[in-house]
CSV table of C-alpha atoms and ligand atoms in Angstrom, one decimal:
chain,number,residue,atom,x,y,z
A,1,UNK,CA,11.7,-24.1,-23.6
A,2,UNK,CA,8.1,-23.3,-23.1
A,3,UNK,CA,5.2,-24.5,-25.4
A,4,UNK,CA,2.0,-22.4,-25.4
A,5,UNK,CA,-0.8,-24.5,-26.8
A,6,UNK,CA,1.1,-27.8,-26.1
A,7,UNK,CA,-2.0,-30.0,-26.6
A,8,UNK,CA,-2.8,-28.7,-30.1
A,9,UNK,CA,-1.7,-29.9,-33.5
A,10,UNK,CA,1.4,-27.7,-33.6
A,11,UNK,CA,2.1,-28.2,-29.9
A,12,UNK,CA,2.0,-32.0,-30.3
A,13,UNK,CA,4.3,-31.9,-33.4
A,14,UNK,CA,6.7,-29.7,-31.3
A,15,UNK,CA,6.6,-32.2,-28.4
A,16,UNK,CA,7.2,-35.1,-30.8
A,17,UNK,CA,10.5,-33.5,-31.9
A,18,UNK,CA,11.5,-32.7,-28.3
A,19,UNK,CA,10.8,-36.2,-27.1
A,20,UNK,CA,13.1,-37.6,-29.8
A,21,UNK,CA,15.9,-35.3,-28.6
A,22,UNK,CA,15.2,-35.3,-24.8
A,23,UNK,CA,18.8,-34.8,-23.8
A,24,UNK,CA,19.0,-31.4,-25.7
A,25,UNK,CA,16.0,-29.7,-24.1
A,26,UNK,CA,14.7,-28.7,-20.8
A,27,UNK,CA,11.0,-27.9,-20.7
A,28,UNK,CA,10.0,-25.0,-18.4
A,29,UNK,CA,6.2,-24.8,-19.0
A,30,UNK,CA,3.5,-26.4,-21.1
A,31,UNK,CA,0.1,-24.7,-21.4
A,32,UNK,CA,-3.3,-25.8,-22.7
A,33,UNK,CA,-6.9,-24.5,-22.4
A,34,UNK,CA,-9.2,-27.4,-21.4
A,35,UNK,CA,-7.4,-30.6,-22.3
A,36,UNK,CA,-6.3,-31.6,-18.8
A,37,UNK,CA,-5.5,-35.2,-19.7
A,38,UNK,CA,-3.4,-34.2,-22.8
A,39,UNK,CA,-1.5,-31.6,-20.8
A,40,UNK,CA,-0.8,-33.8,-17.8
A,41,UNK,CA,0.4,-36.7,-20.0
A,42,UNK,CA,2.7,-34.4,-22.0
A,43,UNK,CA,4.1,-32.7,-18.9
A,44,UNK,CA,5.0,-36.1,-17.5
A,45,UNK,CA,6.6,-37.3,-20.7
A,46,UNK,CA,8.9,-34.4,-21.0
A,47,UNK,CA,9.3,-33.8,-17.3
A,48,UNK,CA,8.1,-30.2,-17.5
A,49,UNK,CA,8.8,-27.9,-14.6
A,50,UNK,CA,5.2,-26.5,-14.9
A,51,UNK,CA,1.9,-27.3,-16.4
A,52,UNK,CA,-0.7,-24.5,-16.9
A,53,UNK,CA,-4.3,-24.9,-17.8
A,54,UNK,CA,-6.1,-21.8,-19.2
A,55,UNK,CA,-9.6,-22.6,-17.8
A,56,UNK,CA,-9.3,-21.8,-14.1
A,57,UNK,CA,-12.2,-24.2,-13.2
A,58,UNK,CA,-9.9,-27.1,-14.2
A,59,UNK,CA,-7.2,-26.5,-11.5
A,60,UNK,CA,-8.5,-29.3,-9.3
A,61,UNK,CA,-8.6,-31.8,-12.2
A,62,UNK,CA,-5.0,-30.9,-13.2
A,63,UNK,CA,-3.9,-31.3,-9.6
A,64,UNK,CA,-5.4,-34.7,-9.5
A,65,UNK,CA,-3.9,-35.7,-12.9
A,66,UNK,CA,-0.4,-34.6,-11.8
A,67,UNK,CA,-0.6,-35.9,-8.2
A,68,UNK,CA,2.6,-37.5,-7.0
A,69,UNK,CA,4.8,-35.5,-9.4
A,70,UNK,CA,6.9,-32.5,-8.8
A,71,UNK,CA,5.4,-30.6,-11.7
A,72,UNK,CA,4.2,-27.1,-10.6
A,73,UNK,CA,0.5,-26.4,-11.5
A,74,UNK,CA,-1.4,-23.2,-12.2
A,75,UNK,CA,-4.7,-22.3,-13.9
A,76,UNK,CA,-6.3,-19.3,-15.4
A,77,UNK,CA,-5.6,-16.8,-18.2
A,78,UNK,CA,-3.1,-14.8,-16.1
A,79,UNK,CA,-1.2,-18.1,-15.3
A,80,UNK,CA,-0.8,-18.8,-19.0
A,81,UNK,CA,0.5,-15.3,-19.5
A,82,UNK,CA,2.9,-15.7,-16.6
A,83,UNK,CA,4.1,-19.0,-18.0
A,84,UNK,CA,4.7,-17.2,-21.3
A,85,UNK,CA,6.9,-14.7,-19.5
A,86,UNK,CA,8.9,-17.4,-17.7
A,87,UNK,CA,12.1,-16.5,-19.6
A,88,UNK,CA,12.5,-19.6,-21.8
A,89,UNK,CA,15.3,-19.4,-24.4
A,90,UNK,CA,12.8,-20.7,-26.9
A,91,UNK,CA,9.0,-20.4,-26.8
A,92,UNK,CA,6.6,-22.1,-29.2
A,93,UNK,CA,3.6,-19.8,-29.6
A,94,UNK,CA,0.9,-22.2,-30.7
A,95,UNK,CA,-2.3,-21.1,-29.0
A,96,UNK,CA,-5.1,-20.7,-31.6
A,97,UNK,CA,-6.7,-17.3,-32.2
A,98,UNK,CA,-6.4,-13.9,-30.7
A,99,UNK,CA,-6.5,-15.6,-27.3
A,100,UNK,CA,-2.8,-16.1,-27.8
A,101,UNK,CA,-2.1,-12.4,-28.2
A,102,UNK,CA,-1.4,-11.5,-24.6
A,103,UNK,CA,0.7,-14.7,-24.0
A,104,UNK,CA,2.8,-13.9,-27.1
A,105,UNK,CA,3.3,-10.4,-26.0
A,106,UNK,CA,4.4,-11.6,-22.6
A,107,UNK,CA,6.8,-14.1,-24.2
A,108,UNK,CA,8.2,-11.2,-26.3
A,109,UNK,CA,8.8,-9.3,-23.0
A,110,UNK,CA,10.5,-12.4,-21.6
A,111,UNK,CA,13.0,-12.3,-24.5
A,112,UNK,CA,14.7,-15.3,-26.1
A,113,UNK,CA,13.5,-16.8,-29.4
A,114,UNK,CA,9.8,-17.1,-30.3
A,115,UNK,CA,8.7,-19.7,-32.8
A,116,UNK,CA,5.5,-18.1,-34.0
A,117,UNK,CA,2.6,-20.3,-35.2
A,118,UNK,CA,-0.2,-18.2,-33.7
A,119,UNK,CA,-0.8,-16.0,-36.8
A,120,UNK,CA,-4.0,-14.5,-35.5
A,121,UNK,CA,-2.0,-12.7,-32.8
A,122,UNK,CA,0.3,-11.1,-35.4
A,123,UNK,CA,-2.6,-10.3,-37.7
A,124,UNK,CA,-4.4,-8.4,-35.0
A,125,UNK,CA,-1.5,-6.6,-33.4
A,126,UNK,CA,0.9,-6.5,-36.3
A,127,UNK,CA,3.0,-3.3,-35.9
A,128,UNK,CA,2.6,-3.4,-32.1
A,129,UNK,CA,4.0,-6.9,-31.9
A,130,UNK,CA,6.8,-6.3,-34.3
A,131,UNK,CA,7.8,-3.2,-32.5
A,132,UNK,CA,7.8,-5.0,-29.1
A,133,UNK,CA,10.0,-7.7,-30.6
A,134,UNK,CA,12.3,-5.2,-32.0
A,135,UNK,CA,12.7,-3.2,-28.7
A,136,UNK,CA,13.1,-6.3,-26.5
A,137,UNK,CA,15.6,-8.0,-28.9
A,138,UNK,CA,13.3,-11.0,-29.2
A,139,UNK,CA,13.8,-13.0,-32.3
A,140,UNK,CA,10.6,-14.1,-34.1
A,141,UNK,CA,11.0,-17.3,-36.2
A,142,UNK,CA,8.0,-18.1,-38.4
A,143,UNK,CA,6.6,-21.6,-38.0
A,144,UNK,CA,3.7,-21.2,-40.5
A,145,UNK,CA,5.0,-23.4,-43.4
A,146,UNK,CA,4.8,-20.6,-46.0
A,147,UNK,CA,6.5,-18.0,-43.8
A,148,UNK,CA,9.1,-20.5,-42.7
A,149,UNK,CA,9.8,-21.2,-46.4
A,150,UNK,CA,10.1,-17.4,-47.2
A,151,UNK,CA,12.4,-17.0,-44.1
A,152,UNK,CA,14.6,-19.7,-45.6
A,153,UNK,CA,14.7,-18.2,-49.1
A,154,UNK,CA,14.8,-14.5,-48.2
A,155,UNK,CA,18.1,-12.5,-48.5
A,156,UNK,CA,17.4,-10.3,-45.4
A,157,UNK,CA,20.5,-8.2,-46.1
A,158,UNK,CA,19.3,-7.2,-49.5
A,159,UNK,CA,15.6,-6.4,-49.3
A,160,UNK,CA,15.8,-4.1,-52.3
A,161,UNK,CA,16.8,-7.1,-54.4
A,162,UNK,CA,13.4,-8.9,-53.7
A,163,UNK,CA,10.9,-8.3,-56.4
A,164,UNK,CA,8.0,-10.6,-55.3
A,165,UNK,CA,7.0,-13.0,-52.5
A,166,UNK,CA,4.5,-15.6,-53.5
A,167,UNK,CA,2.7,-17.7,-50.9
A,168,UNK,CA,1.4,-21.1,-52.1
A,169,UNK,CA,-2.0,-22.3,-51.0
A,170,UNK,CA,-3.3,-25.9,-51.4
A,171,UNK,CA,-6.7,-24.5,-52.2
A,172,UNK,CA,-8.2,-26.6,-49.4
A,173,UNK,CA,-10.9,-29.3,-49.6
A,174,UNK,CA,-13.3,-27.2,-51.7
A,175,UNK,CA,-10.8,-26.1,-54.4
A,176,UNK,CA,-12.9,-27.6,-57.2
A,177,UNK,CA,-16.3,-27.2,-55.6
A,178,UNK,CA,-19.0,-24.8,-57.0
A,179,UNK,CA,-20.6,-22.1,-54.8
A,180,UNK,CA,-23.7,-24.2,-54.7
A,181,UNK,CA,-21.8,-27.2,-53.3
A,182,UNK,CA,-19.9,-25.0,-50.8
A,183,UNK,CA,-23.2,-23.5,-49.6
A,184,UNK,CA,-24.1,-27.0,-48.2
A,185,UNK,CA,-20.6,-27.9,-47.0
A,186,UNK,CA,-20.6,-29.5,-43.5
A,187,UNK,CA,-18.0,-28.8,-40.8
A,188,UNK,CA,-16.7,-32.4,-41.2
A,189,UNK,CA,-16.1,-31.8,-45.0
A,190,UNK,CA,-14.5,-28.4,-44.3
A,191,UNK,CA,-12.0,-29.8,-41.7
A,192,UNK,CA,-11.0,-32.7,-44.0
A,193,UNK,CA,-7.9,-31.0,-45.4
A,194,UNK,CA,-6.4,-32.9,-48.4
A,195,UNK,CA,-2.7,-32.5,-47.4
A,196,UNK,CA,-2.2,-31.2,-43.9
A,197,UNK,CA,-3.5,-32.5,-40.5
A,198,UNK,CA,-4.3,-29.4,-38.4
A,199,UNK,CA,-6.6,-28.0,-35.7
A,200,UNK,CA,-10.3,-27.4,-36.6
A,201,UNK,CA,-10.1,-23.6,-36.8
A,202,UNK,CA,-7.2,-23.4,-39.2
A,203,UNK,CA,-8.6,-26.2,-41.3
A,204,UNK,CA,-11.8,-24.2,-41.8
A,205,UNK,CA,-9.7,-21.2,-42.6
A,206,UNK,CA,-7.9,-23.2,-45.2
A,207,UNK,CA,-11.2,-24.2,-46.8
A,208,UNK,CA,-12.4,-20.6,-47.0
A,209,UNK,CA,-8.9,-19.4,-48.0
A,210,UNK,CA,-9.1,-16.9,-45.1
A,211,UNK,CA,-6.0,-18.7,-43.9
A,212,UNK,CA,-4.2,-17.5,-46.9
A,213,UNK,CA,-5.6,-14.0,-46.4
A,214,UNK,CA,-4.3,-14.0,-42.8
A,215,UNK,CA,-1.0,-15.3,-44.1
A,216,UNK,CA,-0.7,-12.4,-46.5
A,217,UNK,CA,-1.1,-10.0,-43.5
A,218,UNK,CA,1.4,-12.2,-41.5
A,219,UNK,CA,4.0,-11.9,-44.3
A,220,UNK,CA,3.4,-8.2,-44.6
A,221,UNK,CA,4.5,-7.8,-41.0
A,222,UNK,CA,7.2,-10.4,-40.8
A,223,UNK,CA,9.3,-9.6,-43.9
A,224,UNK,CA,8.0,-6.8,-44.8
A,225,UNK,CA,7.5,-6.5,-48.6
A,226,UNK,CA,5.6,-3.8,-50.5
A,227,UNK,CA,1.9,-4.8,-50.3
A,228,UNK,CA,1.7,-5.1,-54.1
A,229,UNK,CA,4.8,-7.4,-54.1
A,230,UNK,CA,2.9,-10.1,-52.2
A,231,UNK,CA,1.0,-12.7,-54.1
A,232,UNK,CA,-0.8,-16.1,-53.7
A,233,UNK,CA,-0.8,-19.0,-56.1
A,234,UNK,CA,-2.8,-22.2,-55.7
A,235,UNK,CA,-0.6,-25.3,-55.6
A,236,UNK,CA,-2.7,-28.3,-54.8
A,237,UNK,CA,0.2,-30.7,-54.0
A,238,UNK,CA,1.6,-28.5,-51.1
A,239,UNK,CA,5.2,-29.4,-52.0
A,240,UNK,CA,6.5,-25.9,-52.7
A,241,UNK,CA,5.8,-24.0,-49.5
A,242,UNK,CA,6.4,-20.5,-50.9
A,243,UNK,CA,8.7,-18.6,-53.3
A,244,UNK,CA,10.9,-15.4,-53.3
A,245,UNK,CA,11.6,-13.8,-56.7
A,246,UNK,CA,14.7,-11.5,-57.0
A,247,UNK,CA,15.2,-8.6,-59.4
A,248,UNK,CA,17.6,-10.7,-61.6
A,249,UNK,CA,14.8,-13.2,-62.3
A,250,UNK,CA,16.0,-15.9,-59.9
A,251,UNK,CA,13.2,-17.5,-57.9
A,252,UNK,CA,14.1,-19.4,-54.7
A,253,UNK,CA,11.6,-21.8,-53.2
A,254,UNK,CA,11.5,-24.2,-50.2
A,255,UNK,CA,10.1,-27.6,-50.8
A,256,UNK,CA,9.3,-30.5,-48.5
A,257,UNK,CA,6.7,-33.0,-47.4
A,258,UNK,CA,3.6,-31.4,-45.9
A,259,UNK,CA,4.5,-32.1,-42.3
A,260,UNK,CA,4.6,-29.3,-39.8
A,261,UNK,CA,7.5,-30.9,-38.0
A,262,UNK,CA,9.8,-29.7,-40.8
A,263,UNK,CA,9.2,-26.0,-40.3
A,264,UNK,CA,9.0,-26.5,-36.5
A,265,UNK,CA,12.4,-28.3,-36.6
A,266,UNK,CA,13.8,-25.4,-38.6
A,267,UNK,CA,12.9,-23.0,-35.8
A,268,UNK,CA,14.0,-25.4,-33.1
A,269,UNK,CA,17.5,-25.9,-34.5
A,270,UNK,CA,18.0,-22.5,-36.2
A,271,UNK,CA,20.6,-21.5,-37.3
A,272,UNK,CA,21.7,-25.1,-37.2
A,273,UNK,CA,19.7,-28.0,-38.8
A,274,UNK,CA,18.4,-31.1,-37.0
A,275,UNK,CA,17.3,-34.6,-38.1
A,276,UNK,CA,13.6,-35.2,-38.3
A,277,UNK,CA,11.6,-38.5,-38.9
A,278,UNK,CA,9.6,-36.8,-41.7
A,279,UNK,CA,9.0,-38.3,-45.0
A,280,UNK,CA,11.7,-37.4,-47.6
A,281,UNK,CA,10.5,-35.6,-50.7
A,282,UNK,CA,10.3,-38.0,-53.7
A,283,UNK,CA,9.8,-35.8,-56.7
A,284,UNK,CA,9.6,-38.7,-59.2
A,285,UNK,CA,6.8,-40.2,-57.1
A,286,UNK,CA,5.0,-36.9,-57.0
A,287,UNK,CA,5.4,-36.6,-60.8
A,288,UNK,CA,4.1,-33.1,-61.4
A,289,UNK,CA,3.3,-29.9,-59.6
A,290,UNK,CA,0.3,-27.8,-60.5
A,291,UNK,CA,-0.5,-24.1,-60.1
A,292,UNK,CA,-3.7,-22.1,-60.5
A,293,UNK,CA,-4.9,-18.5,-59.9
A,294,UNK,CA,-7.0,-18.2,-56.7
A,295,UNK,CA,-10.7,-17.6,-57.5
A,296,UNK,CA,-11.7,-14.6,-55.4
A,297,UNK,CA,-15.4,-15.1,-56.3
A,298,UNK,CA,-15.7,-18.5,-54.8
A,299,UNK,CA,-13.2,-17.6,-52.0
A,300,UNK,CA,-14.2,-14.0,-51.0
A,301,UNK,CA,-12.4,-14.3,-47.7
A,302,UNK,CA,-9.1,-13.9,-49.5
A,303,UNK,CA,-10.3,-10.7,-51.2
A,304,UNK,CA,-11.4,-9.3,-47.8
A,305,UNK,CA,-7.9,-9.9,-46.4
A,306,UNK,CA,-6.3,-8.3,-49.4
A,307,UNK,CA,-8.6,-5.2,-48.9
A,308,UNK,CA,-7.2,-4.6,-45.4
A,309,UNK,CA,-3.6,-5.6,-46.1
A,310,UNK,CA,-1.2,-2.8,-45.5
A,311,UNK,CA,-3.8,-0.3,-44.5
A,312,UNK,CA,-2.2,-0.3,-41.0
A,313,UNK,CA,-5.5,0.4,-39.3
A,314,UNK,CA,-8.0,-1.7,-37.4
A,315,UNK,CA,-9.1,-3.7,-40.4
A,316,UNK,CA,-6.9,-6.8,-39.8
A,317,UNK,CA,-7.9,-7.1,-36.1
A,318,UNK,CA,-11.6,-6.7,-37.0
A,319,UNK,CA,-11.3,-9.2,-39.9
A,320,UNK,CA,-9.6,-11.8,-37.6
A,321,UNK,CA,-12.1,-11.4,-34.7
A,322,UNK,CA,-15.1,-11.7,-37.0
A,323,UNK,CA,-13.6,-14.7,-38.7
A,324,UNK,CA,-13.0,-16.4,-35.3
A,325,UNK,CA,-16.6,-15.9,-34.4
A,326,UNK,CA,-18.0,-17.0,-37.7
A,327,UNK,CA,-15.8,-20.1,-37.8
A,328,UNK,CA,-16.9,-21.1,-34.3
A,329,UNK,CA,-20.6,-20.7,-35.4
A,330,UNK,CA,-20.0,-22.8,-38.5
A,331,UNK,CA,-18.2,-25.5,-36.5
A,332,UNK,CA,-21.2,-25.4,-34.2
A,333,UNK,CA,-23.5,-26.0,-37.2
A,334,UNK,CA,-25.2,-22.7,-36.6
A,335,UNK,CA,-24.4,-21.0,-39.9
A,336,UNK,CA,-23.5,-22.2,-43.4
A,337,UNK,CA,-20.0,-22.4,-44.9
A,338,UNK,CA,-20.4,-19.4,-47.2
A,339,UNK,CA,-21.8,-17.2,-44.4
A,340,UNK,CA,-18.3,-17.2,-42.8
A,341,UNK,CA,-16.9,-14.7,-45.3
A,342,UNK,CA,-20.2,-12.8,-45.5
A,343,UNK,CA,-20.2,-12.2,-41.7
A,344,UNK,CA,-16.5,-11.2,-41.8
A,345,UNK,CA,-17.2,-8.7,-44.6
A,346,UNK,CA,-20.3,-7.2,-42.9
A,347,UNK,CA,-18.4,-6.8,-39.7
A,348,UNK,CA,-15.6,-5.0,-41.5
A,349,UNK,CA,-18.3,-2.6,-43.0
A,350,UNK,CA,-20.1,-2.0,-39.8
A,351,UNK,CA,-17.5,0.0,-37.8
A,352,UNK,CA,-14.3,1.7,-38.4
A,353,UNK,CA,-12.4,2.5,-35.2
A,354,UNK,CA,-9.1,4.4,-35.2
A,355,UNK,CA,-5.9,2.5,-35.8
A,356,UNK,CA,-4.7,0.8,-32.6
A,357,UNK,CA,-1.4,1.9,-31.1
A,358,UNK,CA,-1.4,-0.2,-27.9
A,359,UNK,CA,-2.2,-3.8,-27.0
A,360,UNK,CA,-5.2,-2.6,-25.0
A,361,UNK,CA,-6.6,-0.8,-28.0
A,362,UNK,CA,-6.2,-4.0,-30.1
A,363,UNK,CA,-8.0,-6.0,-27.5
A,364,UNK,CA,-10.8,-3.4,-27.4
A,365,UNK,CA,-11.2,-3.6,-31.1
A,366,UNK,CA,-11.1,-7.4,-31.0
A,367,UNK,CA,-13.8,-7.5,-28.3
A,368,UNK,CA,-16.1,-5.1,-30.1
A,369,UNK,CA,-15.6,-6.9,-33.5
A,370,UNK,CA,-16.6,-10.2,-31.7
A,371,UNK,CA,-19.7,-8.7,-30.4
A,372,UNK,CA,-20.7,-7.1,-33.7
A,373,UNK,CA,-19.9,-10.3,-35.6
A,374,UNK,CA,-21.8,-12.4,-33.1
A,375,UNK,CA,-24.9,-10.2,-33.7
A,376,UNK,CA,-24.5,-10.5,-37.4
A,377,UNK,CA,-24.0,-14.2,-37.2
A,378,UNK,CA,-27.3,-14.7,-35.3
A,379,UNK,CA,-29.1,-13.3,-38.4
A,380,UNK,CA,-27.6,-16.1,-40.5
A,381,UNK,CA,-28.5,-18.9,-38.1
A,382,UNK,CA,-30.0,-21.9,-39.8
B,401,NDP,P1,-5.3,-26.5,-32.2
B,401,NDP,O1,-6.7,-26.1,-32.1
B,401,NDP,O2,-4.9,-27.9,-32.6
B,401,NDP,O3,-4.6,-26.2,-30.8
B,401,NDP,C1,-4.8,-25.0,-30.1
B,401,NDP,C2,-4.0,-25.0,-28.8
B,401,NDP,O4,-4.3,-23.7,-28.1
B,401,NDP,C3,-4.4,-26.1,-27.8
B,401,NDP,O5,-3.3,-26.4,-27.0
B,401,NDP,C4,-5.5,-25.4,-27.0
B,401,NDP,O6,-5.7,-26.0,-25.7
B,401,NDP,C5,-4.9,-24.0,-26.9
B,401,NDP,N1,-5.9,-23.0,-26.6
B,401,NDP,C6,-7.1,-22.8,-27.3
B,401,NDP,N2,-7.8,-21.8,-26.8
B,401,NDP,C7,-7.0,-21.3,-25.8
B,401,NDP,C8,-7.2,-20.2,-24.9
B,401,NDP,N3,-8.3,-19.4,-25.0
B,401,NDP,N4,-6.3,-19.9,-24.0
B,401,NDP,C9,-5.1,-20.7,-24.0
B,401,NDP,N5,-4.9,-21.7,-24.8
B,401,NDP,C10,-5.8,-22.0,-25.7
B,401,NDP,O7,-4.6,-25.5,-33.1
B,401,NDP,P2,-3.4,-25.7,-34.1
B,401,NDP,O8,-2.2,-26.4,-33.4
B,401,NDP,O9,-3.8,-26.2,-35.4
B,401,NDP,O10,-3.0,-24.2,-34.4
B,401,NDP,C11,-2.3,-23.4,-33.5
B,401,NDP,C12,-1.9,-22.1,-34.1
B,401,NDP,O11,-0.9,-22.4,-35.1
B,401,NDP,C13,-3.0,-21.4,-34.9
B,401,NDP,O12,-2.8,-20.0,-34.8
B,401,NDP,C14,-2.8,-21.8,-36.3
B,401,NDP,O13,-3.3,-20.8,-37.2
B,401,NDP,C15,-1.3,-21.9,-36.4
B,401,NDP,N6,-0.8,-22.9,-37.4
B,401,NDP,C16,-1.2,-24.2,-37.3
B,401,NDP,C17,-0.8,-25.1,-38.3
B,401,NDP,C18,-1.1,-26.5,-38.2
B,401,NDP,O14,-0.6,-27.3,-39.0
B,401,NDP,N7,-2.0,-27.0,-37.3
B,401,NDP,C19,0.0,-24.6,-39.4
B,401,NDP,C20,0.4,-23.3,-39.4
B,401,NDP,C21,-0.1,-22.4,-38.4
B,401,NDP,P3,-6.7,-27.2,-25.5
B,401,NDP,O15,-6.2,-28.4,-26.4
B,401,NDP,O16,-6.7,-27.5,-24.1
B,401,NDP,O17,-8.1,-26.7,-26.1
B,402,MG,MG1,0.3,-21.8,-43.5
């Protein structure tokens, strides 16, 4: 197996499961971007064949960190892409952002099974990625907890029997905050997710509900339902991870503790099941489950994502790129929390390229959207 983004939150959860079952797995490659120490330590622990760092300036540091081992070393963007293509039976795609797109596409070319956590890549290149997976015979297994839940509940042989797919959302740390409170929200407050421990970018996306918007687009490509058969419900406890309703009125849901090792384990063992050390679900201790309608006025990012859902054009790639730029500016304390969705919306309005049909066209749109969003973001700088 190969883990792209091995030093991140999903990467580390994946490594945790592998380390508990070392005899079952052989690790071909681990990749990271700048965390040399984390990458080297993980590569030693799982005796990886190769360790690849995305930032080419860090080659020397990685060499030093892995001196005296037999682990092969490489650095640079192309090296990450090559590692992704290394022909692993199972690849975890857990790079954050559209930076993971080329590596995921390379992994799809390489074949095998891909456990897909990197939703931004699928949002940006939706049809192109799904077609590539279809023609190479690569199986995409969703890691995102909602999509993994849907995957477990969906009767893929009878798509016509599905009436509705509902994604649950915790509502994030600002679920009950007013717009005025959110205007002053700090990066530290935004990344303090009530239920899940995740990387900084997705934590901010959860606070704006852009994460749920990206997930609607992700579900649209993975399953794929009619756009109007996809919904979102706020469920603060994060116990039900998503639901599938059938024409006869039956609703199937997948439940579990909010621990990413559960969906990751599902994709690792699929179609079998494996033991995990995760907390067991204790419904009596939880007591009750709550549900609310999402508030699109306080969380306009979700409305933006809905507006581009299913249009099949460049909208999702633009939205994703603009959001990545805006979230990075927010985490850098350069713009306010509410400016994230404003910048994404203004970027969507500012240009309308033709729908992309190739990976290069997606990457061109992504690059242009980043530059437009960057210029807009500068106007909002505090
Ligand atoms: P993290 O920020 O924790 O980790 C990101 C990983 O990607 C790190 O290994 C990082 O390396 C690497 N990376 C970052 N930028 C680049 C780049 N330009 N080139 C190559 N590698 C890069 O993110 P998460 O683990 O939280 O999320 C990963 C993906 O999974 C995201 O798409 C997210 O939306 C999705 N996801 C995450 C969930 C979670 O619980 N965390 C849940 C569901 C989905 P380095 O450490 O060296 O910077
Ligand atoms: Mg999710």
